[in-house]
PDB file of N, CA, C and O in Angstrom:
ATOM      1  N   MET Y  92      -2.905  12.174  22.357  1.00 52.00           N
ATOM      2  CA  MET Y  92      -2.743  11.263  21.113  1.00 52.00           C
ATOM      3  C   MET Y  92      -2.840   9.898  20.816  1.00 52.00           C
ATOM      4  O   MET Y  92      -2.781   9.286  20.030  1.00 52.00           O
ATOM      5  N   ALA Y  93      -2.532   9.212  22.560  1.00 57.00           N
ATOM      6  CA  ALA Y  93      -2.504   7.908  22.488  1.00 57.00           C
ATOM      7  C   ALA Y  93      -3.647   7.227  21.767  1.00 57.00           C
ATOM      8  O   ALA Y  93      -3.412   6.239  21.717  1.00 57.00           O
ATOM      9  N   GLY Y  94      -4.787   8.143  22.256  1.00 69.00           N
ATOM     10  CA  GLY Y  94      -6.325   7.285  22.156  1.00 69.00           C
ATOM     11  C   GLY Y  94      -5.903   7.266  20.402  1.00 69.00           C
ATOM     12  O   GLY Y  94      -6.826   6.422  20.264  1.00 69.00           O
ATOM     13  N   SER Y  95      -5.614   8.086  19.929  1.00 69.00           N
ATOM     14  CA  SER Y  95      -5.751   8.236  18.199  1.00 69.00           C
ATOM     15  C   SER Y  95      -5.015   6.676  17.948  1.00 69.00           C
ATOM     16  O   SER Y  95      -5.093   5.685  17.158  1.00 69.00           O
ATOM     17  N   GLN Y  96      -3.916   6.419  18.547  1.00 72.00           N
ATOM     18  CA  GLN Y  96      -2.711   5.559  18.049  1.00 72.00           C
ATOM     19  C   GLN Y  96      -3.478   4.099  18.778  1.00 72.00           C
ATOM     20  O   GLN Y  96      -3.449   2.997  17.740  1.00 72.00           O
ATOM     21  N   ASP Y  97      -4.346   4.204  19.682  1.00 67.00           N
ATOM     22  CA  ASP Y  97      -5.231   2.855  20.190  1.00 67.00           C
ATOM     23  C   ASP Y  97      -5.919   2.490  18.652  1.00 67.00           C
ATOM     24  O   ASP Y  97      -6.147   1.281  18.907  1.00 67.00           O
ATOM     25  N   ILE Y  98      -6.666   3.676  18.602  1.00 68.00           N
ATOM     26  CA  ILE Y  98      -7.954   3.581  17.409  1.00 68.00           C
ATOM     27  C   ILE Y  98      -7.287   2.980  16.343  1.00 68.00           C
ATOM     28  O   ILE Y  98      -7.661   2.061  15.798  1.00 68.00           O
ATOM     29  N   PHE Y  99      -6.177   3.265  16.101  1.00 62.00           N
ATOM     30  CA  PHE Y  99      -5.323   2.694  14.674  1.00 62.00           C
ATOM     31  C   PHE Y  99      -5.230   1.607  14.908  1.00 62.00           C
ATOM     32  O   PHE Y  99      -4.945   0.970  13.772  1.00 62.00           O
ATOM     33  N   ASP Y 100      -4.120   1.408  16.123  1.00 67.00           N
ATOM     34  CA  ASP Y 100      -3.724  -0.014  16.025  1.00 67.00           C
ATOM     35  C   ASP Y 100      -5.281  -1.079  16.066  1.00 67.00           C
ATOM     36  O   ASP Y 100      -4.994  -2.446  15.437  1.00 67.00           O
ATOM     37  N   SER Y 101      -6.051  -0.469  16.647  1.00 68.00           N
ATOM     38  CA  SER Y 101      -7.595  -1.556  16.667  1.00 68.00           C
ATOM     39  C   SER Y 101      -8.045  -1.457  15.050  1.00 68.00           C
ATOM     40  O   SER Y 101      -8.236  -2.438  14.821  1.00 68.00           O
ATOM     41  N   ILE Y 102      -7.975  -0.547  14.655  1.00 67.00           N
ATOM     42  CA  ILE Y 102      -8.659  -0.803  12.871  1.00 67.00           C
ATOM     43  C   ILE Y 102      -7.679  -1.875  11.998  1.00 67.00           C
ATOM     44  O   ILE Y 102      -7.820  -2.637  11.585  1.00 67.00           O
ATOM     45  N   VAL Y 103      -6.153  -1.609  12.297  1.00 69.00           N
ATOM     46  CA  VAL Y 103      -5.291  -2.416  11.612  1.00 69.00           C
ATOM     47  C   VAL Y 103      -5.454  -4.055  12.201  1.00 69.00           C
ATOM     48  O   VAL Y 103      -5.247  -4.765  11.258  1.00 69.00           O
ATOM     49  N   MET Y 104      -5.613  -4.513  13.570  1.00 75.00           N
ATOM     50  CA  MET Y 104      -5.605  -5.529  14.386  1.00 75.00           C
ATOM     51  C   MET Y 104      -7.101  -6.149  13.941  1.00 75.00           C
ATOM     52  O   MET Y 104      -7.212  -7.460  13.215  1.00 75.00           O
ATOM     53  N   ALA Y 105      -8.076  -5.091  13.382  1.00 73.00           N
ATOM     54  CA  ALA Y 105      -9.312  -5.821  13.044  1.00 73.00           C
ATOM     55  C   ALA Y 105      -9.200  -6.470  11.393  1.00 73.00           C
ATOM     56  O   ALA Y 105      -9.488  -7.295  10.950  1.00 73.00           O
ATOM     57  N   ASP Y 106      -8.587  -4.962  10.375  1.00 77.00           N
ATOM     58  CA  ASP Y 106      -8.137  -5.045   9.343  1.00 77.00           C
ATOM     59  C   ASP Y 106      -7.557  -6.867   8.855  1.00 77.00           C
ATOM     60  O   ASP Y 106      -7.894  -7.575   8.234  1.00 77.00           O
ATOM     61  N   GLU Y 107      -6.516  -7.338   9.928  1.00 84.00           N
ATOM     62  CA  GLU Y 107      -5.596  -8.346  10.026  1.00 84.00           C
ATOM     63  C   GLU Y 107      -6.076  -9.449   9.981  1.00 84.00           C
ATOM     64  O   GLU Y 107      -6.254 -10.504   9.808  1.00 84.00           O
ATOM     65  N   SER Y 108      -7.414  -9.367  11.319  1.00 87.00           N
ATOM     66  CA  SER Y 108      -8.108 -10.429  11.665  1.00 87.00           C
ATOM     67  C   SER Y 108      -9.540 -10.878  10.567  1.00 87.00           C
ATOM     68  O   SER Y 108      -9.439 -11.914  10.185  1.00 87.00           O
ATOM     69  N   ARG Y 109      -9.426  -9.814   9.844  1.00 89.00           N
ATOM     70  CA  ARG Y 109     -10.453  -9.883   8.636  1.00 89.00           C
ATOM     71  C   ARG Y 109      -9.654 -11.058   7.637  1.00 89.00           C
ATOM     72  O   ARG Y 109     -10.198 -11.873   6.869  1.00 89.00           O
ATOM     73  N   LYS Y 110      -8.614 -10.592   7.210  1.00 91.00           N
ATOM     74  CA  LYS Y 110      -8.014 -11.043   5.934  1.00 91.00           C
ATOM     75  C   LYS Y 110      -7.211 -12.493   6.440  1.00 91.00           C
ATOM     76  O   LYS Y 110      -7.629 -13.510   5.806  1.00 91.00           O
ATOM     77  N   MET Y 111      -7.318 -12.941   7.948  1.00 92.00           N
ATOM     78  CA  MET Y 111      -6.966 -14.204   8.155  1.00 92.00           C
ATOM     79  C   MET Y 111      -8.253 -14.914   8.212  1.00 92.00           C
ATOM     80  O   MET Y 111      -8.204 -16.037   7.775  1.00 92.00           O
ATOM     81  N   LYS Y 112      -9.196 -14.671   8.596  1.00 93.00           N
ATOM     82  CA  LYS Y 112     -10.542 -15.356   8.553  1.00 93.00           C
ATOM     83  C   LYS Y 112     -11.057 -15.639   7.057  1.00 93.00           C
ATOM     84  O   LYS Y 112     -11.566 -16.789   6.750  1.00 93.00           O
ATOM     85  N   VAL Y 113     -10.730 -14.679   6.486  1.00 94.00           N
ATOM     86  CA  VAL Y 113     -11.037 -15.155   4.413  1.00 94.00           C
ATOM     87  C   VAL Y 113     -10.236 -15.879   3.918  1.00 94.00           C
ATOM     88  O   VAL Y 113     -10.281 -17.095   3.717  1.00 94.00           O
ATOM     89  N   LEU Y 114      -8.994 -15.909   4.593  1.00 94.00           N
ATOM     90  CA  LEU Y 114      -7.754 -16.575   4.373  1.00 94.00           C
ATOM     91  C   LEU Y 114      -8.290 -18.138   4.794  1.00 94.00           C
ATOM     92  O   LEU Y 114      -8.105 -19.028   4.156  1.00 94.00           O
ATOM     93  N   GLU Y 115      -8.238 -18.083   6.070  1.00 94.00           N
ATOM     94  CA  GLU Y 115      -8.872 -19.641   6.624  1.00 94.00           C
ATOM     95  C   GLU Y 115      -9.993 -20.276   5.934  1.00 94.00           C
ATOM     96  O   GLU Y 115     -10.351 -21.344   5.673  1.00 94.00           O
ATOM     97  N   SER Y 116     -11.107 -19.595   5.314  1.00 95.00           N
ATOM     98  CA  SER Y 116     -11.977 -19.637   5.042  1.00 95.00           C
ATOM     99  C   SER Y 116     -11.688 -20.352   3.526  1.00 95.00           C
ATOM    100  O   SER Y 116     -12.113 -21.469   3.031  1.00 95.00           O
ATOM    101  N   LEU Y 117     -10.972 -20.011   2.732  1.00 95.00           N
ATOM    102  CA  LEU Y 117     -10.465 -20.223   1.540  1.00 95.00           C
ATOM    103  C   LEU Y 117      -9.583 -21.584   1.443  1.00 95.00           C
ATOM    104  O   LEU Y 117      -9.952 -22.295   0.812  1.00 95.00           O
ATOM    105  N   ILE Y 118      -8.998 -21.589   2.464  1.00 95.00           N
ATOM    106  CA  ILE Y 118      -7.832 -22.866   2.862  1.00 95.00           C
ATOM    107  C   ILE Y 118      -8.938 -24.050   2.845  1.00 95.00           C
ATOM    108  O   ILE Y 118      -8.820 -24.896   2.528  1.00 95.00           O
ATOM    109  N   GLY Y 119     -10.046 -23.576   3.976  1.00 96.00           N
ATOM    110  CA  GLY Y 119     -11.135 -24.768   4.424  1.00 96.00           C
ATOM    111  C   GLY Y 119     -11.864 -24.995   3.271  1.00 96.00           C
ATOM    112  O   GLY Y 119     -11.931 -26.177   2.689  1.00 96.00           O
ATOM    113  N   MET Y 120     -12.339 -24.136   2.106  1.00 96.00           N
ATOM    114  CA  MET Y 120     -12.908 -24.756   0.927  1.00 96.00           C
ATOM    115  C   MET Y 120     -11.812 -25.622   0.108  1.00 96.00           C
ATOM    116  O   MET Y 120     -12.718 -26.564  -0.465  1.00 96.00           O
ATOM    117  N   ILE Y 121     -10.931 -25.101  -0.125  1.00 95.00           N
ATOM    118  CA  ILE Y 121      -9.656 -25.880  -0.957  1.00 95.00           C
ATOM    119  C   ILE Y 121      -9.773 -27.213  -0.359  1.00 95.00           C
ATOM    120  O   ILE Y 121      -9.735 -28.389  -1.161  1.00 95.00           O
ATOM    121  N   GLN Y 122      -9.330 -27.500   0.661  1.00 95.00           N
ATOM    122  CA  GLN Y 122      -9.422 -28.315   1.001  1.00 95.00           C
ATOM    123  C   GLN Y 122     -10.312 -29.671   1.267  1.00 95.00           C
ATOM    124  O   GLN Y 122     -10.067 -30.797   1.519  1.00 95.00           O
ATOM    125  N   LYS Y 123     -11.739 -29.158   1.401  1.00 94.00           N
ATOM    126  CA  LYS Y 123     -12.847 -29.683   1.263  1.00 94.00           C
ATOM    127  C   LYS Y 123     -13.079 -30.265  -0.123  1.00 94.00           C
ATOM    128  O   LYS Y 123     -13.772 -30.913  -0.452  1.00 94.00           O
ATOM    129  N   PHE Y 124     -12.419 -29.678  -0.838  1.00 92.00           N
ATOM    130  CA  PHE Y 124     -13.033 -29.509  -2.649  1.00 92.00           C
ATOM    131  C   PHE Y 124     -12.711 -31.545  -2.945  1.00 92.00           C
ATOM    132  O   PHE Y 124     -11.383 -31.561  -2.640  1.00 92.00           O
ATOM    133  N   PRO Y 125     -13.801 -31.892  -3.574  1.00 91.00           N
ATOM    134  CA  PRO Y 125     -13.466 -33.292  -4.106  1.00 91.00           C
ATOM    135  C   PRO Y 125     -12.458 -33.294  -5.130  1.00 91.00           C
ATOM    136  O   PRO Y 125     -13.315 -33.522  -6.343  1.00 91.00           O
ATOM    137  N   TYR Y 126     -11.470 -33.519  -4.932  1.00 87.00           N
ATOM    138  CA  TYR Y 126     -10.493 -33.631  -6.229  1.00 87.00           C
ATOM    139  C   TYR Y 126     -10.464 -34.870  -7.244  1.00 87.00           C
ATOM    140  O   TYR Y 126     -10.604 -35.229  -8.271  1.00 87.00           O
ATOM    141  N   ASP Y 127     -10.895 -36.082  -6.488  1.00 90.00           N
ATOM    142  CA  ASP Y 127     -11.059 -37.153  -6.618  1.00 90.00           C
ATOM    143  C   ASP Y 127     -12.554 -37.917  -7.101  1.00 90.00           C
ATOM    144  O   ASP Y 127     -12.399 -38.964  -7.830  1.00 90.00           O
ATOM    145  N   ASP Y 128     -13.213 -36.944  -7.379  1.00 88.00           N
ATOM    146  CA  ASP Y 128     -14.771 -37.410  -7.750  1.00 88.00           C
ATOM    147  C   ASP Y 128     -15.294 -36.381  -8.808  1.00 88.00           C
ATOM    148  O   ASP Y 128     -15.441 -35.230  -9.205  1.00 88.00           O
ATOM    149  N   PRO Y 129     -14.940 -36.678 -10.008  1.00 82.00           N
ATOM    150  CA  PRO Y 129     -14.917 -35.804 -11.758  1.00 82.00           C
ATOM    151  C   PRO Y 129     -16.855 -36.195 -11.724  1.00 82.00           C
ATOM    152  O   PRO Y 129     -17.148 -35.079 -12.452  1.00 82.00           O
ATOM    153  N   THR Y 130     -17.356 -36.512 -10.742  1.00 89.00           N
ATOM    154  CA  THR Y 130     -18.642 -36.421 -11.252  1.00 89.00           C
ATOM    155  C   THR Y 130     -19.181 -35.651 -10.034  1.00 89.00           C
ATOM    156  O   THR Y 130     -20.538 -35.888 -10.133  1.00 89.00           O
ATOM    157  N   TYR Y 131     -18.741 -34.985  -9.554  1.00 89.00           N
ATOM    158  CA  TYR Y 131     -19.386 -34.270  -8.507  1.00 89.00           C
ATOM    159  C   TYR Y 131     -20.534 -32.953  -8.843  1.00 89.00           C
ATOM    160  O   TYR Y 131     -19.808 -32.294  -9.983  1.00 89.00           O
ATOM    161  N   ASP Y 132     -21.470 -32.935  -8.380  1.00 92.00           N
ATOM    162  CA  ASP Y 132     -22.652 -32.333  -9.136  1.00 92.00           C
ATOM    163  C   ASP Y 132     -22.568 -30.928  -9.071  1.00 92.00           C
ATOM    164  O   ASP Y 132     -22.695 -30.362  -9.564  1.00 92.00           O
ATOM    165  N   LYS Y 133     -21.556 -30.797  -7.297  1.00 92.00           N
ATOM    166  CA  LYS Y 133     -21.617 -29.101  -7.670  1.00 92.00           C
ATOM    167  C   LYS Y 133     -20.355 -28.521  -7.718  1.00 92.00           C
ATOM    168  O   LYS Y 133     -19.740 -27.362  -7.362  1.00 92.00           O
ATOM    169  N   LEU Y 134     -19.625 -29.483  -8.512  1.00 91.00           N
ATOM    170  CA  LEU Y 134     -18.139 -28.928  -9.109  1.00 91.00           C
ATOM    171  C   LEU Y 134     -18.330 -27.321  -9.359  1.00 91.00           C
ATOM    172  O   LEU Y 134     -17.362 -26.961  -8.753  1.00 91.00           O
ATOM    173  N   HIS Y 135     -19.008 -26.778 -10.562  1.00 90.00           N
ATOM    174  CA  HIS Y 135     -18.558 -25.699 -10.927  1.00 90.00           C
ATOM    175  C   HIS Y 135     -19.184 -24.585  -9.686  1.00 90.00           C
ATOM    176  O   HIS Y 135     -18.600 -23.638  -9.837  1.00 90.00           O
ATOM    177  N   GLU Y 136     -20.105 -24.757  -9.350  1.00 95.00           N
ATOM    178  CA  GLU Y 136     -20.463 -24.016  -8.159  1.00 95.00           C
ATOM    179  C   GLU Y 136     -19.627 -23.963  -7.112  1.00 95.00           C
ATOM    180  O   GLU Y 136     -19.145 -22.886  -6.382  1.00 95.00           O
ATOM    181  N   ASP Y 137     -19.016 -24.823  -6.797  1.00 94.00           N
ATOM    182  CA  ASP Y 137     -17.848 -24.731  -5.532  1.00 94.00           C
ATOM    183  C   ASP Y 137     -16.634 -24.310  -6.208  1.00 94.00           C
ATOM    184  O   ASP Y 137     -16.014 -23.460  -5.298  1.00 94.00           O
ATOM    185  N   LEU Y 138     -16.261 -24.659  -7.475  1.00 93.00           N
ATOM    186  CA  LEU Y 138     -15.256 -23.777  -8.147  1.00 93.00           C
ATOM    187  C   LEU Y 138     -15.323 -22.050  -8.004  1.00 93.00           C
ATOM    188  O   LEU Y 138     -14.428 -21.542  -7.919  1.00 93.00           O
ATOM    189  N   ASP Y 139     -16.511 -21.523  -8.226  1.00 94.00           N
ATOM    190  CA  ASP Y 139     -16.940 -20.475  -8.178  1.00 94.00           C
ATOM    191  C   ASP Y 139     -16.985 -19.862  -6.687  1.00 94.00           C
ATOM    192  O   ASP Y 139     -16.314 -18.697  -7.034  1.00 94.00           O
ATOM    193  N   LYS Y 140     -16.934 -20.618  -6.207  1.00 96.00           N
ATOM    194  CA  LYS Y 140     -17.231 -19.884  -4.698  1.00 96.00           C
ATOM    195  C   LYS Y 140     -15.706 -20.002  -4.202  1.00 96.00           C
ATOM    196  O   LYS Y 140     -15.401 -18.925  -3.545  1.00 96.00           O
ATOM    197  N   ILE Y 141     -14.979 -21.043  -4.997  1.00 95.00           N
ATOM    198  CA  ILE Y 141     -13.056 -20.737  -4.344  1.00 95.00           C
ATOM    199  C   ILE Y 141     -12.911 -19.610  -4.829  1.00 95.00           C
ATOM    200  O   ILE Y 141     -11.871 -18.778  -4.542  1.00 95.00           O
ATOM    201  N   ARG Y 142     -13.394 -19.471  -6.276  1.00 93.00           N
ATOM    202  CA  ARG Y 142     -12.847 -18.276  -6.814  1.00 93.00           C
ATOM    203  C   ARG Y 142     -13.082 -17.139  -6.132  1.00 93.00           C
ATOM    204  O   ARG Y 142     -12.247 -15.823  -6.480  1.00 93.00           O
ATOM    205  N   GLY Y 143     -14.520 -16.686  -5.948  1.00 94.00           N
ATOM    206  CA  GLY Y 143     -14.880 -15.555  -5.624  1.00 94.00           C
ATOM    207  C   GLY Y 143     -14.231 -15.427  -4.091  1.00 94.00           C
ATOM    208  O   GLY Y 143     -13.794 -14.010  -3.611  1.00 94.00           O
ATOM    209  N   LYS Y 144     -13.670 -16.242  -3.304  1.00 95.00           N
ATOM    210  CA  LYS Y 144     -12.824 -16.128  -1.839  1.00 95.00           C
ATOM    211  C   LYS Y 144     -11.625 -15.775  -2.593  1.00 95.00           C
ATOM    212  O   LYS Y 144     -11.068 -14.661  -1.724  1.00 95.00           O
ATOM    213  N   PHE Y 145     -10.973 -16.065  -3.460  1.00 93.00           N
ATOM    214  CA  PHE Y 145      -9.915 -16.084  -3.946  1.00 93.00           C
ATOM    215  C   PHE Y 145      -9.610 -14.439  -4.323  1.00 93.00           C
ATOM    216  O   PHE Y 145      -8.573 -13.755  -3.471  1.00 93.00           O
ATOM    217  N   LYS Y 146     -10.632 -14.134  -4.850  1.00 92.00           N
ATOM    218  CA  LYS Y 146     -10.882 -12.723  -5.273  1.00 92.00           C
ATOM    219  C   LYS Y 146     -10.839 -11.523  -4.249  1.00 92.00           C
ATOM    220  O   LYS Y 146     -10.337 -10.640  -3.846  1.00 92.00           O
ATOM    221  N   GLN Y 147     -11.684 -12.009  -3.516  1.00 93.00           N
ATOM    222  CA  GLN Y 147     -11.929 -11.460  -2.273  1.00 93.00           C
ATOM    223  C   GLN Y 147     -10.336 -10.871  -1.300  1.00 93.00           C
ATOM    224  O   GLN Y 147     -10.026  -9.843  -0.906  1.00 93.00           O
ATOM    225  N   PHE Y 148      -9.525 -12.612  -1.328  1.00 91.00           N
ATOM    226  CA  PHE Y 148      -8.535 -12.393  -0.644  1.00 91.00           C
ATOM    227  C   PHE Y 148      -7.434 -11.311  -1.125  1.00 91.00           C
ATOM    228  O   PHE Y 148      -7.008 -10.452  -0.536  1.00 91.00           O
ATOM    229  N   CYS Y 149      -7.719 -11.534  -2.417  1.00 91.00           N
ATOM    230  CA  CYS Y 149      -6.535 -10.760  -3.016  1.00 91.00           C
ATOM    231  C   CYS Y 149      -6.907  -9.322  -3.118  1.00 91.00           C
ATOM    232  O   CYS Y 149      -6.002  -8.218  -2.787  1.00 91.00           O
ATOM    233  N   SER Y 150      -8.669  -8.576  -3.350  1.00 91.00           N
ATOM    234  CA  SER Y 150      -8.665  -7.427  -2.963  1.00 91.00           C
ATOM    235  C   SER Y 150      -8.352  -6.910  -1.615  1.00 91.00           C
ATOM    236  O   SER Y 150      -7.630  -5.885  -1.510  1.00 91.00           O
ATOM    237  N   LEU Y 151      -8.389  -7.624  -0.396  1.00 90.00           N
ATOM    238  CA  LEU Y 151      -7.836  -7.428   0.928  1.00 90.00           C
ATOM    239  C   LEU Y 151      -6.593  -7.122   1.095  1.00 90.00           C
ATOM    240  O   LEU Y 151      -6.413  -6.131   1.843  1.00 90.00           O
ATOM    241  N   LEU Y 152      -5.755  -7.860   0.474  1.00 88.00           N
ATOM    242  CA  LEU Y 152      -4.225  -7.206   0.416  1.00 88.00           C
ATOM    243  C   LEU Y 152      -3.807  -6.432  -0.741  1.00 88.00           C
ATOM    244  O   LEU Y 152      -2.300  -6.155  -0.946  1.00 88.00           O
ATOM    245  N   ASN Y 153      -4.975  -5.839  -1.797  1.00 88.00           N
ATOM    246  CA  ASN Y 153      -4.662  -4.843  -2.657  1.00 88.00           C
ATOM    247  C   ASN Y 153      -3.429  -5.459  -3.547  1.00 88.00           C
ATOM    248  O   ASN Y 153      -2.703  -4.818  -3.998  1.00 88.00           O
ATOM    249  N   VAL Y 154      -4.108  -6.694  -3.928  1.00 87.00           N
ATOM    250  CA  VAL Y 154      -3.001  -7.514  -4.825  1.00 87.00           C
ATOM    251  C   VAL Y 154      -3.918  -7.820  -6.353  1.00 87.00           C
ATOM    252  O   VAL Y 154      -5.182  -8.108  -6.077  1.00 87.00           O
ATOM    253  N   GLN Y 155      -3.616  -7.383  -7.599  1.00 86.00           N
ATOM    254  CA  GLN Y 155      -3.760  -7.707  -8.449  1.00 86.00           C
ATOM    255  C   GLN Y 155      -3.875  -9.074  -9.415  1.00 86.00           C
ATOM    256  O   GLN Y 155      -2.400  -8.965  -9.883  1.00 86.00           O
ATOM    257  N   PRO Y 156      -4.382 -10.458  -8.988  1.00 79.00           N
ATOM    258  CA  PRO Y 156      -3.832 -11.309  -9.867  1.00 79.00           C
ATOM    259  C   PRO Y 156      -3.807 -11.272 -11.186  1.00 79.00           C
ATOM    260  O   PRO Y 156      -4.858 -10.859 -11.779  1.00 79.00           O
ATOM    261  N   ASP Y 157      -2.894 -11.714 -11.889  1.00 77.00           N
ATOM    262  CA  ASP Y 157      -2.871 -11.967 -13.296  1.00 77.00           C
ATOM    263  C   ASP Y 157      -1.951 -13.402 -13.850  1.00 77.00           C
ATOM    264  O   ASP Y 157      -0.736 -13.541 -13.552  1.00 77.00           O
ATOM    265  N   PHE Y 158      -2.813 -13.967 -14.237  1.00 69.00           N
ATOM    266  CA  PHE Y 158      -2.330 -15.398 -14.201  1.00 69.00           C
ATOM    267  C   PHE Y 158      -2.799 -15.990 -15.862  1.00 69.00           C
ATOM    268  O   PHE Y 158      -2.827 -16.659 -16.518  1.00 69.00           O
ATOM    269  N   LYS Y 159      -2.186 -14.824 -17.108  1.00 70.00           N
ATOM    270  CA  LYS Y 159      -2.286 -15.160 -18.012  1.00 70.00           C
ATOM    271  C   LYS Y 159      -0.962 -15.686 -18.418  1.00 70.00           C
ATOM    272  O   LYS Y 159       0.145 -15.602 -17.744  1.00 70.00           O
ATOM    273  N   ILE Y 160      -1.082 -17.009 -19.174  1.00 62.00           N
ATOM    274  CA  ILE Y 160       0.228 -17.498 -19.549  1.00 62.00           C
ATOM    275  C   ILE Y 160       0.016 -17.475 -21.304  1.00 62.00           C
ATOM    276  O   ILE Y 160      -0.807 -17.843 -21.728  1.00 62.00           O
ATOM    277  N   SER Y 161       1.134 -16.891 -21.346  1.00 62.00           N
ATOM    278  CA  SER Y 161       1.110 -16.590 -23.282  1.00 62.00           C
ATOM    279  C   SER Y 161       1.910 -17.932 -24.211  1.00 62.00           C
ATOM    280  O   SER Y 161       2.449 -18.832 -22.951  1.00 62.00           O
ATOM    281  N   ALA Y 162       1.868 -18.105 -24.916  1.00 61.00           N
ATOM    282  CA  ALA Y 162       2.271 -19.087 -25.659  1.00 61.00           C
ATOM    283  C   ALA Y 162       3.264 -19.437 -26.101  1.00 61.00           C
ATOM    284  O   ALA Y 162       4.459 -20.580 -25.703  1.00 61.00           O
ATOM    285  N   GLU Y 163       4.201 -18.307 -25.484  1.00 60.00           N
ATOM    286  CA  GLU Y 163       5.671 -18.096 -25.680  1.00 60.00           C
ATOM    287  C   GLU Y 163       6.188 -18.834 -24.370  1.00 60.00           C
ATOM    288  O   GLU Y 163       7.804 -18.744 -24.187  1.00 60.00           O
ATOM    289  N   GLY Y 164       5.614 -18.879 -23.632  1.00 56.00           N
ATOM    290  CA  GLY Y 164       6.250 -19.085 -21.741  1.00 56.00           C
ATOM    291  C   GLY Y 164       6.318 -18.319 -21.311  1.00 56.00           C
ATOM    292  O   GLY Y 164       5.661 -17.055 -21.471  1.00 56.00           O
ATOM    293  N   SER Y 165       7.092 -18.190 -20.222  1.00 55.00           N
ATOM    294  CA  SER Y 165       6.494 -16.982 -19.087  1.00 55.00           C
ATOM    295  C   SER Y 165       7.765 -15.527 -19.532  1.00 55.00           C
ATOM    296  O   SER Y 165       7.459 -14.875 -18.605  1.00 55.00           O
ATOM    297  N   GLY Y 166       8.348 -15.570 -20.577  1.00 55.00           N
ATOM    298  CA  GLY Y 166       8.714 -14.311 -21.145  1.00 55.00           C
ATOM    299  C   GLY Y 166      10.282 -13.990 -20.232  1.00 55.00           C
ATOM    300  O   GLY Y 166      10.595 -12.764 -20.490  1.00 55.00           O
ATOM    301  N   LEU Y 167      10.612 -15.126 -19.403  1.00 52.00           N
ATOM    302  CA  LEU Y 167      12.294 -14.521 -19.206  1.00 52.00           C
ATOM    303  C   LEU Y 167      13.082 -14.830 -19.881  1.00 52.00           C
ATOM    304  O   LEU Y 167      12.963 -15.867 -20.659  1.00 52.00           O
ATOM    305  N   SER Y 168      14.118 -14.105 -20.158  1.00 51.00           N
ATOM    306  CA  SER Y 168      14.912 -14.556 -20.889  1.00 51.00           C
ATOM    307  C   SER Y 168      16.601 -14.036 -20.053  1.00 51.00           C
ATOM    308  O   SER Y 168      16.515 -13.014 -19.647  1.00 51.00           O
ATOM    309  N   PHE Y 169      17.342 -14.832 -20.753  1.00 50.00           N
ATOM    310  CA  PHE Y 169      19.089 -14.617 -19.921  1.00 50.00           C
ATOM    311  C   PHE Y 169      19.588 -14.155 -21.320  1.00 50.00           C
ATOM    312  O   PHE Y 169      19.787 -14.562 -22.122  1.00 50.00           O
TER     313      PHE Y 169
END
């Protein structure tokens, strides 16, 4: 059974490696984004790429992002 554990460990390591590659790519895209240039001609194209990479990363983490903000605020009460 040690062989099957090695295979499982390899799969987990490959999955973690893929997550890290996607995260590093996302971070790189965000860092290279020209925040100071409102006339940047590929603004929407690059934002779509960042959005797509973010969705891919969330999918790899099995996370469902929900960024809906209501008019009432956060909905927290004490």
